[in-house]
mmCIF file of C-alpha atoms in Angstrom:
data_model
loop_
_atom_site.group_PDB
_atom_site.id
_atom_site.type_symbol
_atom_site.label_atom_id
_atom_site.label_comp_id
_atom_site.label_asym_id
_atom_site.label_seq_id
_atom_site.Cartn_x
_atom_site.Cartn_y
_atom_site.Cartn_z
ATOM 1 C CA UNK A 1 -2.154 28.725 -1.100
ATOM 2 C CA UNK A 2 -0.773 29.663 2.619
ATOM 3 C CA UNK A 3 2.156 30.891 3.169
ATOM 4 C CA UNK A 4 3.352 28.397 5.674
ATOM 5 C CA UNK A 5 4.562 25.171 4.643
ATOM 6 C CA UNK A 6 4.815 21.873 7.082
ATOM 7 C CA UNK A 7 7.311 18.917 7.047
ATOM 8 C CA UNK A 8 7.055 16.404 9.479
ATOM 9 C CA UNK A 9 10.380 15.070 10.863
ATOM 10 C CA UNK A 10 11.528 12.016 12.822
ATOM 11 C CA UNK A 11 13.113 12.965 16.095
ATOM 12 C CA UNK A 12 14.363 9.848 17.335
ATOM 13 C CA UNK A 13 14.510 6.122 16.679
ATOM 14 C CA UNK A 14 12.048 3.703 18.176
ATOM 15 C CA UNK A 15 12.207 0.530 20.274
ATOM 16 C CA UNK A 16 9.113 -1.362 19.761
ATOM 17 C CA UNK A 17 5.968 0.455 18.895
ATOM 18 C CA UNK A 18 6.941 4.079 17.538
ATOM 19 C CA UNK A 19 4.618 7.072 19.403
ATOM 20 C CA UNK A 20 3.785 10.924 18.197
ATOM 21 C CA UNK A 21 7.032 11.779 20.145
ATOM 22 C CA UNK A 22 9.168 10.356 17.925
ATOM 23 C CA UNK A 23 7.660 12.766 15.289
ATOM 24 C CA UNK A 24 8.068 16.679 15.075
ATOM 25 C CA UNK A 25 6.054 18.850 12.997
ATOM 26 C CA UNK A 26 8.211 21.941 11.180
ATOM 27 C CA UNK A 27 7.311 25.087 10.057
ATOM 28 C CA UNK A 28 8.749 27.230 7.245
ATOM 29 C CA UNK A 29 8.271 29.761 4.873
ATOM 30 C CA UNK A 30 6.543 28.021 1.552
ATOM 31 C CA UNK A 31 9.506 27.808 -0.376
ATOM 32 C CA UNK A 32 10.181 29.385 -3.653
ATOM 33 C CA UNK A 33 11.281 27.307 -6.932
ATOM 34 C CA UNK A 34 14.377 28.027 -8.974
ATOM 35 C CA UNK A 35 15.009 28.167 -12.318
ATOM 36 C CA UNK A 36 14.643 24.103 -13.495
ATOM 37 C CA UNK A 37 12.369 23.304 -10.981
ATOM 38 C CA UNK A 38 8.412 24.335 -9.650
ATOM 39 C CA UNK A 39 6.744 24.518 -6.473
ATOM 40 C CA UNK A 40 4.188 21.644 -5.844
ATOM 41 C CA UNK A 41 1.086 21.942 -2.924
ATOM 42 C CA UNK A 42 0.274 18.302 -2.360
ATOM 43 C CA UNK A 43 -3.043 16.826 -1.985
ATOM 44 C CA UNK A 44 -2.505 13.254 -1.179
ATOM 45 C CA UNK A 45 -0.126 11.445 1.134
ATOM 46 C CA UNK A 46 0.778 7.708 1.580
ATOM 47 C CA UNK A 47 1.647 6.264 4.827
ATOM 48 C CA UNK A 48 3.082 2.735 4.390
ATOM 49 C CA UNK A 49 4.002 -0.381 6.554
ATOM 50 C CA UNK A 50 7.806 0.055 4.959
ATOM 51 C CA UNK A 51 8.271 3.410 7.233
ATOM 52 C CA UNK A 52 8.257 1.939 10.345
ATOM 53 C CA UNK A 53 11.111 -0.602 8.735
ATOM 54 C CA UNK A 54 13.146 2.838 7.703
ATOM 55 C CA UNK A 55 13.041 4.656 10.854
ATOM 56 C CA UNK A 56 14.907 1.947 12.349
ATOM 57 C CA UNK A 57 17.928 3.474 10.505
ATOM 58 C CA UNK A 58 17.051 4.207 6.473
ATOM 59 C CA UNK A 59 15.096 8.068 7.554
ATOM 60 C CA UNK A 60 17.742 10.608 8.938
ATOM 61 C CA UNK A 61 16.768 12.052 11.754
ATOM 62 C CA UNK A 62 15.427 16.063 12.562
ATOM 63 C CA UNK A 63 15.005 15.815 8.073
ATOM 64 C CA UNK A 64 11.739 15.495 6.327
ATOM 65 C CA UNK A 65 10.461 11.889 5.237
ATOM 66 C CA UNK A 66 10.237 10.381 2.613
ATOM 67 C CA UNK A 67 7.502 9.180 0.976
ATOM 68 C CA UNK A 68 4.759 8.782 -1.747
ATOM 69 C CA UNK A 69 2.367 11.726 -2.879
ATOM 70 C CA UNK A 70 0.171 13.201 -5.119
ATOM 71 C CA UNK A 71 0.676 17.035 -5.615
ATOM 72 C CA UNK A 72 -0.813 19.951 -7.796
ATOM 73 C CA UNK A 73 1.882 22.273 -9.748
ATOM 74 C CA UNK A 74 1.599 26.000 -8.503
ATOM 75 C CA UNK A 75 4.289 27.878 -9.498
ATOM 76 C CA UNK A 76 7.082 26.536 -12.419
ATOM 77 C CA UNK A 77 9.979 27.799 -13.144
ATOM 78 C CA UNK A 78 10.374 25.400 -15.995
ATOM 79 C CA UNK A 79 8.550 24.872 -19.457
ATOM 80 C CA UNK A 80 8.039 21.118 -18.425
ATOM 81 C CA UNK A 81 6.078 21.639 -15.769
ATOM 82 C CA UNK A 82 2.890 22.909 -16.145
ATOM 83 C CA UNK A 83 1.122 24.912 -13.749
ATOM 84 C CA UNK A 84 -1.847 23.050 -12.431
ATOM 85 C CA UNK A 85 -0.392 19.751 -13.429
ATOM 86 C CA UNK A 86 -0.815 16.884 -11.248
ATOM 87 C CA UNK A 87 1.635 14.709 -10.211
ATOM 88 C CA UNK A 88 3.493 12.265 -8.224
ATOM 89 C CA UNK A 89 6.480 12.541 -6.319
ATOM 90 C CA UNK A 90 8.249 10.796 -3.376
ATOM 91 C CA UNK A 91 9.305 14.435 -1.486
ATOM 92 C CA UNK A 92 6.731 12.667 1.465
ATOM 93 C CA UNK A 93 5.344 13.924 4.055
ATOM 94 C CA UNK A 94 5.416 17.882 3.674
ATOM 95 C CA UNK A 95 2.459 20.132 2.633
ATOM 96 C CA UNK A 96 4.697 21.743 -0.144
ATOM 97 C CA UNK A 97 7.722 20.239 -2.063
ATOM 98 C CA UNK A 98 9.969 21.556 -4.782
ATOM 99 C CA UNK A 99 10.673 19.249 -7.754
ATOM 100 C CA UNK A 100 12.925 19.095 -10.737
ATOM 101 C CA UNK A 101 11.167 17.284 -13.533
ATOM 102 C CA UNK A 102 12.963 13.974 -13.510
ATOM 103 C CA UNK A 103 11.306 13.760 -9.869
ATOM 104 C CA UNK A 104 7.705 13.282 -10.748
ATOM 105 C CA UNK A 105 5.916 11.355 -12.754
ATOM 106 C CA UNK A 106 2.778 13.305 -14.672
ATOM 107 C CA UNK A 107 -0.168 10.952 -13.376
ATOM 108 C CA UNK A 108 -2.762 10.099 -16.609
ATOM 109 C CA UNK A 109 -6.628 11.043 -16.004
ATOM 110 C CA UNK A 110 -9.369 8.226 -15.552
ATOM 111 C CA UNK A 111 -12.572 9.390 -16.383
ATOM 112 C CA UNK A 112 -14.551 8.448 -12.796
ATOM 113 C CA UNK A 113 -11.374 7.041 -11.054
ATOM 114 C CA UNK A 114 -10.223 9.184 -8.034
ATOM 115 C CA UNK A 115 -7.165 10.753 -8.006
ATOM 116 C CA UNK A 116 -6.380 8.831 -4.224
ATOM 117 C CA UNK A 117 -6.114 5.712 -6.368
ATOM 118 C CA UNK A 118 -2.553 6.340 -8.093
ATOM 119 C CA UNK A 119 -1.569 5.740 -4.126
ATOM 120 C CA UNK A 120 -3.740 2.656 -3.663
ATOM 121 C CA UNK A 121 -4.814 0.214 -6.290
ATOM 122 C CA UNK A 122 -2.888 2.265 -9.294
ATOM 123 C CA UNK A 123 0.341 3.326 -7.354
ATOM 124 C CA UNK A 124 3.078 0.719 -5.819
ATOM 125 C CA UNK A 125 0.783 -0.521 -3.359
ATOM 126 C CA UNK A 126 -1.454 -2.203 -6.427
ATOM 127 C CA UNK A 127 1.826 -2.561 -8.396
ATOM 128 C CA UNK A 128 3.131 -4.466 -5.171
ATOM 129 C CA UNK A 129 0.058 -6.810 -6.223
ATOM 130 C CA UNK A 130 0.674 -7.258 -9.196
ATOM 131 C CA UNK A 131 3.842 -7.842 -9.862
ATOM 132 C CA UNK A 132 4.079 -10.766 -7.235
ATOM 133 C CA UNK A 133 1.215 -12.521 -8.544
ATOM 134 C CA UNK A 134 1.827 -11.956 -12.232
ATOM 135 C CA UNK A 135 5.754 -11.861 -11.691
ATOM 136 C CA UNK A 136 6.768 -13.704 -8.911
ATOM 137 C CA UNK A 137 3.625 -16.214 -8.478
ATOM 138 C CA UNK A 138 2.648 -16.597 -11.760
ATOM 139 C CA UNK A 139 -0.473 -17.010 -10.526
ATOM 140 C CA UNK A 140 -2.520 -19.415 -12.848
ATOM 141 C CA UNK A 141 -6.276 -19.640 -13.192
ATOM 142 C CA UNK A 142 -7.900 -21.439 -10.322
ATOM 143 C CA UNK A 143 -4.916 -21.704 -8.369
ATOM 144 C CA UNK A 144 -6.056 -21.713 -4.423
ATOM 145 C CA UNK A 145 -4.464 -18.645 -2.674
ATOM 146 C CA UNK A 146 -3.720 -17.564 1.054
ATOM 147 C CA UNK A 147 -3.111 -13.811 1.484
ATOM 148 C CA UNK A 148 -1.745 -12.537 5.483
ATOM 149 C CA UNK A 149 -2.551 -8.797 6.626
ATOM 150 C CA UNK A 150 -5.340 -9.317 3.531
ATOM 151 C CA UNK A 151 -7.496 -6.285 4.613
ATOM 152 C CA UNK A 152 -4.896 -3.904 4.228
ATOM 153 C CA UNK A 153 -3.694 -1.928 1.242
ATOM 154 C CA UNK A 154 -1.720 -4.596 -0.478
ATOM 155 C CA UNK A 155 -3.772 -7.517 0.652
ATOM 156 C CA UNK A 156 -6.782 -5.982 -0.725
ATOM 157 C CA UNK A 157 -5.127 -5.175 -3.979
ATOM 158 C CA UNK A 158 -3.998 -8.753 -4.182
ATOM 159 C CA UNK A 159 -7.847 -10.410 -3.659
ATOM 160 C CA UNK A 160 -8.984 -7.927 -5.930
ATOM 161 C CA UNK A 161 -6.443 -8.491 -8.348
ATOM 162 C CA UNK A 162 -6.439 -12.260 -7.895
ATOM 163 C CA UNK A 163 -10.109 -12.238 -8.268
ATOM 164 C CA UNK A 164 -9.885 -10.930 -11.598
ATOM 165 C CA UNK A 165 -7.250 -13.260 -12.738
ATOM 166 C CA UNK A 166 -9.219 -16.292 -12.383
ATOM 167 C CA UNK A 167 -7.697 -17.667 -8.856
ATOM 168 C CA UNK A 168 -9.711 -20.717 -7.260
ATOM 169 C CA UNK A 169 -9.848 -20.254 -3.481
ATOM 170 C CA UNK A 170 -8.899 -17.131 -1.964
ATOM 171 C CA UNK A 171 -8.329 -17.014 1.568
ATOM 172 C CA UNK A 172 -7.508 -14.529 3.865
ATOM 173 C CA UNK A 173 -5.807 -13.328 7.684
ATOM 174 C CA UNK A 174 -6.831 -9.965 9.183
ATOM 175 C CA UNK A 175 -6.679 -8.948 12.607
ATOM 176 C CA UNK A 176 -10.226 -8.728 14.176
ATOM 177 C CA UNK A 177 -13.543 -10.595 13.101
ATOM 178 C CA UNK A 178 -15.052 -7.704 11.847
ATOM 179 C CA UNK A 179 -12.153 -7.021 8.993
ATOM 180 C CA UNK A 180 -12.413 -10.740 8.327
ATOM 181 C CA UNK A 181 -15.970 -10.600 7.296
ATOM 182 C CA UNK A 182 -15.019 -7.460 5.538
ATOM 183 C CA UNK A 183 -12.763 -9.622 3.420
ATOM 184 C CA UNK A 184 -15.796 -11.794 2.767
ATOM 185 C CA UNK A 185 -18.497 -9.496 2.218
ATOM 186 C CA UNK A 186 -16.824 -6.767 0.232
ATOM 187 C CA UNK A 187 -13.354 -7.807 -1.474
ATOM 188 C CA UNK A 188 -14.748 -11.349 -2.764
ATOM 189 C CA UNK A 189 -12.556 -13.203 -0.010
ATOM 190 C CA UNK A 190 -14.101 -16.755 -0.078
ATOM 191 C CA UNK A 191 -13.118 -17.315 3.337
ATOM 192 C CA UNK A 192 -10.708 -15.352 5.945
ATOM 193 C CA UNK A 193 -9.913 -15.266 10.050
ATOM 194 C CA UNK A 194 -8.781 -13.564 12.540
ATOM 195 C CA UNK A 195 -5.244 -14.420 12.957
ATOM 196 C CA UNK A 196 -5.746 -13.224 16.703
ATOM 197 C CA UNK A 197 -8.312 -16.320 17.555
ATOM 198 C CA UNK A 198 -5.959 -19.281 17.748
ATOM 199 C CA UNK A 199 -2.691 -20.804 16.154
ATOM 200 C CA UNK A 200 -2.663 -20.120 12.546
ATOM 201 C CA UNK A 201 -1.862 -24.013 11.370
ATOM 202 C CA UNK A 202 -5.551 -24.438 12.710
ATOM 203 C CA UNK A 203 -7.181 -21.628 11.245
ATOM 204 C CA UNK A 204 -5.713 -22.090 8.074
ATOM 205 C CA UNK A 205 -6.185 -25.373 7.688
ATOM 206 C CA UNK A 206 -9.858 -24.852 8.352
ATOM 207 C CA UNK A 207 -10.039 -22.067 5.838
ATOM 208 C CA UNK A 208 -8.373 -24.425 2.784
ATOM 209 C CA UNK A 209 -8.704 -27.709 4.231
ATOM 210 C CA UNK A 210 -7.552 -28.716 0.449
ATOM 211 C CA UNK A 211 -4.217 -26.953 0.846
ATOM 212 C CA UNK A 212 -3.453 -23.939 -1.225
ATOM 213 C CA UNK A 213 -0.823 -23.290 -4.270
ATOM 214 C CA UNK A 214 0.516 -19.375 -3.496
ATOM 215 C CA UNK A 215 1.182 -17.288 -0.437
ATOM 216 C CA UNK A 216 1.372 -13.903 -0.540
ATOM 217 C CA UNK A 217 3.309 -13.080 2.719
ATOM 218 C CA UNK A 218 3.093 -9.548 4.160
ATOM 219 C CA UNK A 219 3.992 -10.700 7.930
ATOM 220 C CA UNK A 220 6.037 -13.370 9.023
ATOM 221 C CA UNK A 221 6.113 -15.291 11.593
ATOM 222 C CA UNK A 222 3.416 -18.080 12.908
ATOM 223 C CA UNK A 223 1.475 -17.361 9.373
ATOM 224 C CA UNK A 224 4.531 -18.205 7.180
ATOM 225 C CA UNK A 225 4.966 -21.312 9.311
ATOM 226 C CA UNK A 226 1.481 -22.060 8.724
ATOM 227 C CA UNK A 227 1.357 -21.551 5.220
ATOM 228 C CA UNK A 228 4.544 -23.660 4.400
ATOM 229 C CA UNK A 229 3.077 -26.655 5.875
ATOM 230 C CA UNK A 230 -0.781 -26.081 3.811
ATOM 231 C CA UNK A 231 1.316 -25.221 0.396
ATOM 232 C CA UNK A 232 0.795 -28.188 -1.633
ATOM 233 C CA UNK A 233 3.929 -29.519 -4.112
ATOM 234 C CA UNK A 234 5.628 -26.561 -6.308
ATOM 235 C CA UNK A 235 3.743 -24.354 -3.849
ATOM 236 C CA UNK A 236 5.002 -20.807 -4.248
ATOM 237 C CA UNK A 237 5.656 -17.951 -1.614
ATOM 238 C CA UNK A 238 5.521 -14.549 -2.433
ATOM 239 C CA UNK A 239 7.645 -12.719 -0.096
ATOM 240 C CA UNK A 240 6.101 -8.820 0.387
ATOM 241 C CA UNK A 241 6.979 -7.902 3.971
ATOM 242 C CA UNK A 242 7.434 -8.815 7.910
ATOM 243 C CA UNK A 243 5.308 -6.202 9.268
ATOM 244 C CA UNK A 244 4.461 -8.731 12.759
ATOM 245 C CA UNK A 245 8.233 -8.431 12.889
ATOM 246 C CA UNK A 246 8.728 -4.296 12.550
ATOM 247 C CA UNK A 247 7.912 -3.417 16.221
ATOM 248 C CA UNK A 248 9.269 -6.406 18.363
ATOM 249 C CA UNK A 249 11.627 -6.116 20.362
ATOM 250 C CA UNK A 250 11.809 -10.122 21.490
ATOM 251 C CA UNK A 251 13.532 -12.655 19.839
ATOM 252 C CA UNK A 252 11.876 -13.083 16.347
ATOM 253 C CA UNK A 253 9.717 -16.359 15.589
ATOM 254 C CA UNK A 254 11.691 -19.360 14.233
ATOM 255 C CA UNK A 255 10.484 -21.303 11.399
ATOM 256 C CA UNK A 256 9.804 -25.227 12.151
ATOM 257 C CA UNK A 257 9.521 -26.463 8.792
ATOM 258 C CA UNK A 258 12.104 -25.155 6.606
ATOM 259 C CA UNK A 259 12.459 -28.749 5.416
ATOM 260 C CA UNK A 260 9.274 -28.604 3.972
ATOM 261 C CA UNK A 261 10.342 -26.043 1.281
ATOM 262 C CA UNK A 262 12.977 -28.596 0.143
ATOM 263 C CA UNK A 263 10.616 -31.884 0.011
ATOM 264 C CA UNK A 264 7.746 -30.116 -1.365
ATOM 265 C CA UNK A 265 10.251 -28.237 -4.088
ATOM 266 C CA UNK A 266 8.290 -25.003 -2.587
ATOM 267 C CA UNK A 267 9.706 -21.715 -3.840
ATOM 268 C CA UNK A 268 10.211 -18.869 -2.201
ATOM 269 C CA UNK A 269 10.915 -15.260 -2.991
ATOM 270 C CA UNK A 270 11.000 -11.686 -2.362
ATOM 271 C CA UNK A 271 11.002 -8.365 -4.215
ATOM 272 C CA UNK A 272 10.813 -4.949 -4.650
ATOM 273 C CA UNK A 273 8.542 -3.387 -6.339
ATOM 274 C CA UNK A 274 10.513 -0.391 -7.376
ATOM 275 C CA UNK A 275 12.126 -2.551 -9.457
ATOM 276 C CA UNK A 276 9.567 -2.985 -11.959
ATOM 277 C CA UNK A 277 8.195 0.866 -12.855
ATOM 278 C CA UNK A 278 8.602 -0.974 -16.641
ATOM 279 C CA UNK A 279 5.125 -2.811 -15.554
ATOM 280 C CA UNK A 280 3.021 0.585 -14.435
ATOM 281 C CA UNK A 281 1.256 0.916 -18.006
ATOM 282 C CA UNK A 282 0.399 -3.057 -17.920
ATOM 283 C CA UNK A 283 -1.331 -2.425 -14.540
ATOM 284 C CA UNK A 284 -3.137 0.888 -15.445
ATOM 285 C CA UNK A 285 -4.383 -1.663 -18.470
ATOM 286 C CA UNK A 286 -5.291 -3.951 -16.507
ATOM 287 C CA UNK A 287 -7.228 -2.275 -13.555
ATOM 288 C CA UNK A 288 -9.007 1.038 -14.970
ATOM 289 C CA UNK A 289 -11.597 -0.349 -17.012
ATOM 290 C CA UNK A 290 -12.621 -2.734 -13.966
ATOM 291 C CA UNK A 291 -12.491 0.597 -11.392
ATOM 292 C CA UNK A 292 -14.477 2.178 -14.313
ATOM 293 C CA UNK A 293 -17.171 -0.028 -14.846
ATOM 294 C CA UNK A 294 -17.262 -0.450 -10.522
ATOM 295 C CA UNK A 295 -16.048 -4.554 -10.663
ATOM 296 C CA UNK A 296 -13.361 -3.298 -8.562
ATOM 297 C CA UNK A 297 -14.003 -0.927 -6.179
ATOM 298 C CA UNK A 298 -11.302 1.211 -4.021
ATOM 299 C CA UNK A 299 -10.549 0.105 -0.471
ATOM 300 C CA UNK A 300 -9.621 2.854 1.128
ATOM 301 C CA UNK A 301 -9.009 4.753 4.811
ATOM 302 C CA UNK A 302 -8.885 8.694 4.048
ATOM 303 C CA UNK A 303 -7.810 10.422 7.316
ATOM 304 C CA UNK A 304 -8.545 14.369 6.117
ATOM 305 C CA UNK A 305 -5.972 16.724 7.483
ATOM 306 C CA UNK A 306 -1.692 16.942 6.852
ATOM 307 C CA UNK A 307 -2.004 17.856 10.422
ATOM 308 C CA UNK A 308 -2.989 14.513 11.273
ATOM 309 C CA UNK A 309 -0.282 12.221 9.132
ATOM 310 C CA UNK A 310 1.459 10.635 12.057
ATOM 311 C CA UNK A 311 -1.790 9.908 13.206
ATOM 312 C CA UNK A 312 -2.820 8.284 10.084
ATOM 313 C CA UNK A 313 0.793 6.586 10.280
ATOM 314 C CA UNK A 314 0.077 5.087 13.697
ATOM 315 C CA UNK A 315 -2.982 3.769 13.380
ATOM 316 C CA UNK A 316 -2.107 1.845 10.375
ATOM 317 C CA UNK A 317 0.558 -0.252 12.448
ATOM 318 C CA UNK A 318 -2.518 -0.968 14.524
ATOM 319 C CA UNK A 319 -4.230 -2.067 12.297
ATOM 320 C CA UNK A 320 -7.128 0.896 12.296
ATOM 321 C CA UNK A 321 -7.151 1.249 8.465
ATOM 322 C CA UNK A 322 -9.201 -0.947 5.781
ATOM 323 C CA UNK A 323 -7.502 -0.986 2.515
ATOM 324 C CA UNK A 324 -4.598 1.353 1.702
ATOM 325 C CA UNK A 325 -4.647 4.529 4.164
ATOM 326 C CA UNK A 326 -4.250 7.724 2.766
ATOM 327 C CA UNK A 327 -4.287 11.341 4.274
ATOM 328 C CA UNK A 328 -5.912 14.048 2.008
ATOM 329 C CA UNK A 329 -5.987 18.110 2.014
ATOM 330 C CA UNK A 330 -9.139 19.278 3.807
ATOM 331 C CA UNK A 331 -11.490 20.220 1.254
ATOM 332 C CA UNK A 332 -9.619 18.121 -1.579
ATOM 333 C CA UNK A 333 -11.973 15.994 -4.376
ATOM 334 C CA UNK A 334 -11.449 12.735 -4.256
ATOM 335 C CA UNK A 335 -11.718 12.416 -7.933
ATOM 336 C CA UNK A 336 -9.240 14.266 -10.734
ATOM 337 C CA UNK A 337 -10.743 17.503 -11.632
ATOM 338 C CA UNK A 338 -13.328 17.038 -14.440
ATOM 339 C CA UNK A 339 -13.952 13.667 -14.268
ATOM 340 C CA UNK A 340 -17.266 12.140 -13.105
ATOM 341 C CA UNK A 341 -17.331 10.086 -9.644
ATOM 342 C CA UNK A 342 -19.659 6.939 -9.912
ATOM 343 C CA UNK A 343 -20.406 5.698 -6.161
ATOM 344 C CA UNK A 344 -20.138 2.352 -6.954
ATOM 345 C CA UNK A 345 -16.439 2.408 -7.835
ATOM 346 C CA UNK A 346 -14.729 3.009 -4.759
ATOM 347 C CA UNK A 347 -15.317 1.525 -1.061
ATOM 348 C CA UNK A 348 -15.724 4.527 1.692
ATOM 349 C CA UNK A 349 -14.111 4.014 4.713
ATOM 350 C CA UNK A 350 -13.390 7.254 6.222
ATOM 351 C CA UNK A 351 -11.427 7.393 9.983
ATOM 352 C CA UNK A 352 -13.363 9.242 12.045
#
């Protein structure tokens, strides 16, 4: 372990489009735990579309954020935390973090699932998933479904998760060709665009010329227009985020067919996930034995480095990352010490 520990701070607030400069790097002694609590080195870091939302306001300034992460218990000063224990926290984006044990949550072991998961497919961005098509949706077998921003961590999640639960159609926006025929070729995507080619009325009406019965909205905007006007009767919108919305600085897009929600009875509604840790068991059930046997694979971006977090953090707003991006320790395993690591199970997709 070194005997410096970093915490990345934000500086100032952005207009638009955030930049490294509104980031600071901080150095410190690693810090020691007191009695109650034990020293954690992390290993795995989550950077999410929701941070851009809280540095509008949410993150105080010149203080370390906040976050999701995976860390390895090296020194405890209490009985309930084990040294060498693995767990998860929300201390963020800091190579070292002390915790109390009500602050973590002791992550289980999956024979051949790696540990980067519990942030992706197993952690709230595959509880995100679940929860609005199982909760919110109520997503029924062979229901036709339209997924926005579907190549990155939660839309992945959701076609893999959808996949598995029996939907009819699936149909999904990313935002160049080539992560549209990713969506095809590797998630089991029947049929996705590039929202970036033309107005998305056309290009989803092209894509489900049939209509479709759910939305799963992560953006906003022209693609929650469109989707309003293909949902058929008792259609359902699953409100996740407005990430086309986090860095404008314009007047945001108006909705045309609000009508449409009344005389098609469509429903529409939002949530957040951290409401429903109750349904974390019910997804590990649900997902491990498919990661295990490699029917679901991982779609991940690992950027390698702490040193390179707001990096990782920028170039998911732009859209760089496949799948849920996630920034690991140099030199750390991608799978839980002594478990075995089948190839098949996880997608690689590592930033260069």
């Amino acid at each position: 372990m070194t005997e410096t520990a970093l915490t990345v701070h934000q500086t100032a607030r952005p207009h638009g489009f955030p930049t490294a400069g509104h980031f600071a790097f901080v150095e410190s002694p690693v810090p020691a735990p007191a009695p109650g609590t034990a020293l954690v080195e992390n290993l795995f870091w989550s950077v999410d579309p929701y941070h851009r939302e809280m540095m509008d306001g949410d993150f105080a300034l010149n203080a370390p954020l906040e976050g999701r992460t995976i860390g390895r218990v090296v020194a405890s000063r209490d009985p309930a935390l084990a040294e060498g224990e693995v767990v998860f926290h929300r201390q963020g984006w800091r190579t070292h973090a002390v915790v109390t044990p009500d602050e973590v949550r002791r992550l289980p072991r999956f024979e051949g699932v790696s540990l980067s998961a519990h942030l992706g497919i197993l952690g709230g961005t595959g509880l995100t998933a679940y929860v609005g098509l199982t909760r919110i949706a109520e997503l029924r077998e062979g229901q036709d479904l339209f997924v926005s921003a579907a190549a990155g961590g939660v839309g992945t999640a959701t076609g893999r998760l959808a996949r598995l639960m029996g939907a009819g159609r699936l149909v999904g926006s990313a935002g160049s060709a080539a992560k549209a025929a990713h969506l095809t070729e590797h998630v089991g995507y029947d049929a996705a665009f590039d929202h970036r080619s033309g107005p998305a009325a056309g290009l989803l009406a092209e894509a489900a010329p049939e209509g479709i019965d759910v939305y799963v909205d992560n953006v906003g905007g022209e693609q929650l227009d469109a989707a309003i006007s293909a949902l058929r009767e008792r259609g359902r919108i699953v409100r996740v985020g407005t990430v086309a919305q986090y860095n404008a600085t314009g007047t945001p897009y108006a909705l045309r067919n609000l009508p449409d929600i009344v005389e098609k009875s469509l429903r529409m509604e939002g949530f957040l996930v951290s409401d429903y840790p109750h349904l974390q068991e019910e997804l590990y059930e649900f997902v491990v034995p498919h990661l295990q046997s490699g029917r679901v694979g991982l779609d991940e971006t690992v950027v390698e480095g702490f040193d390179r977090i707001v990096d990782a953090f920028l170039g998911m707003l732009r859209g760089e990352n496949r799948g849920k991006m996630i920034v690991r320790a140099p030199g750390e395993r991608r799978t839980d010490p002594g478990s075995r690591t089948d190839p098949r199970t996880r997608l690689r997709h590592a930033s260069r």
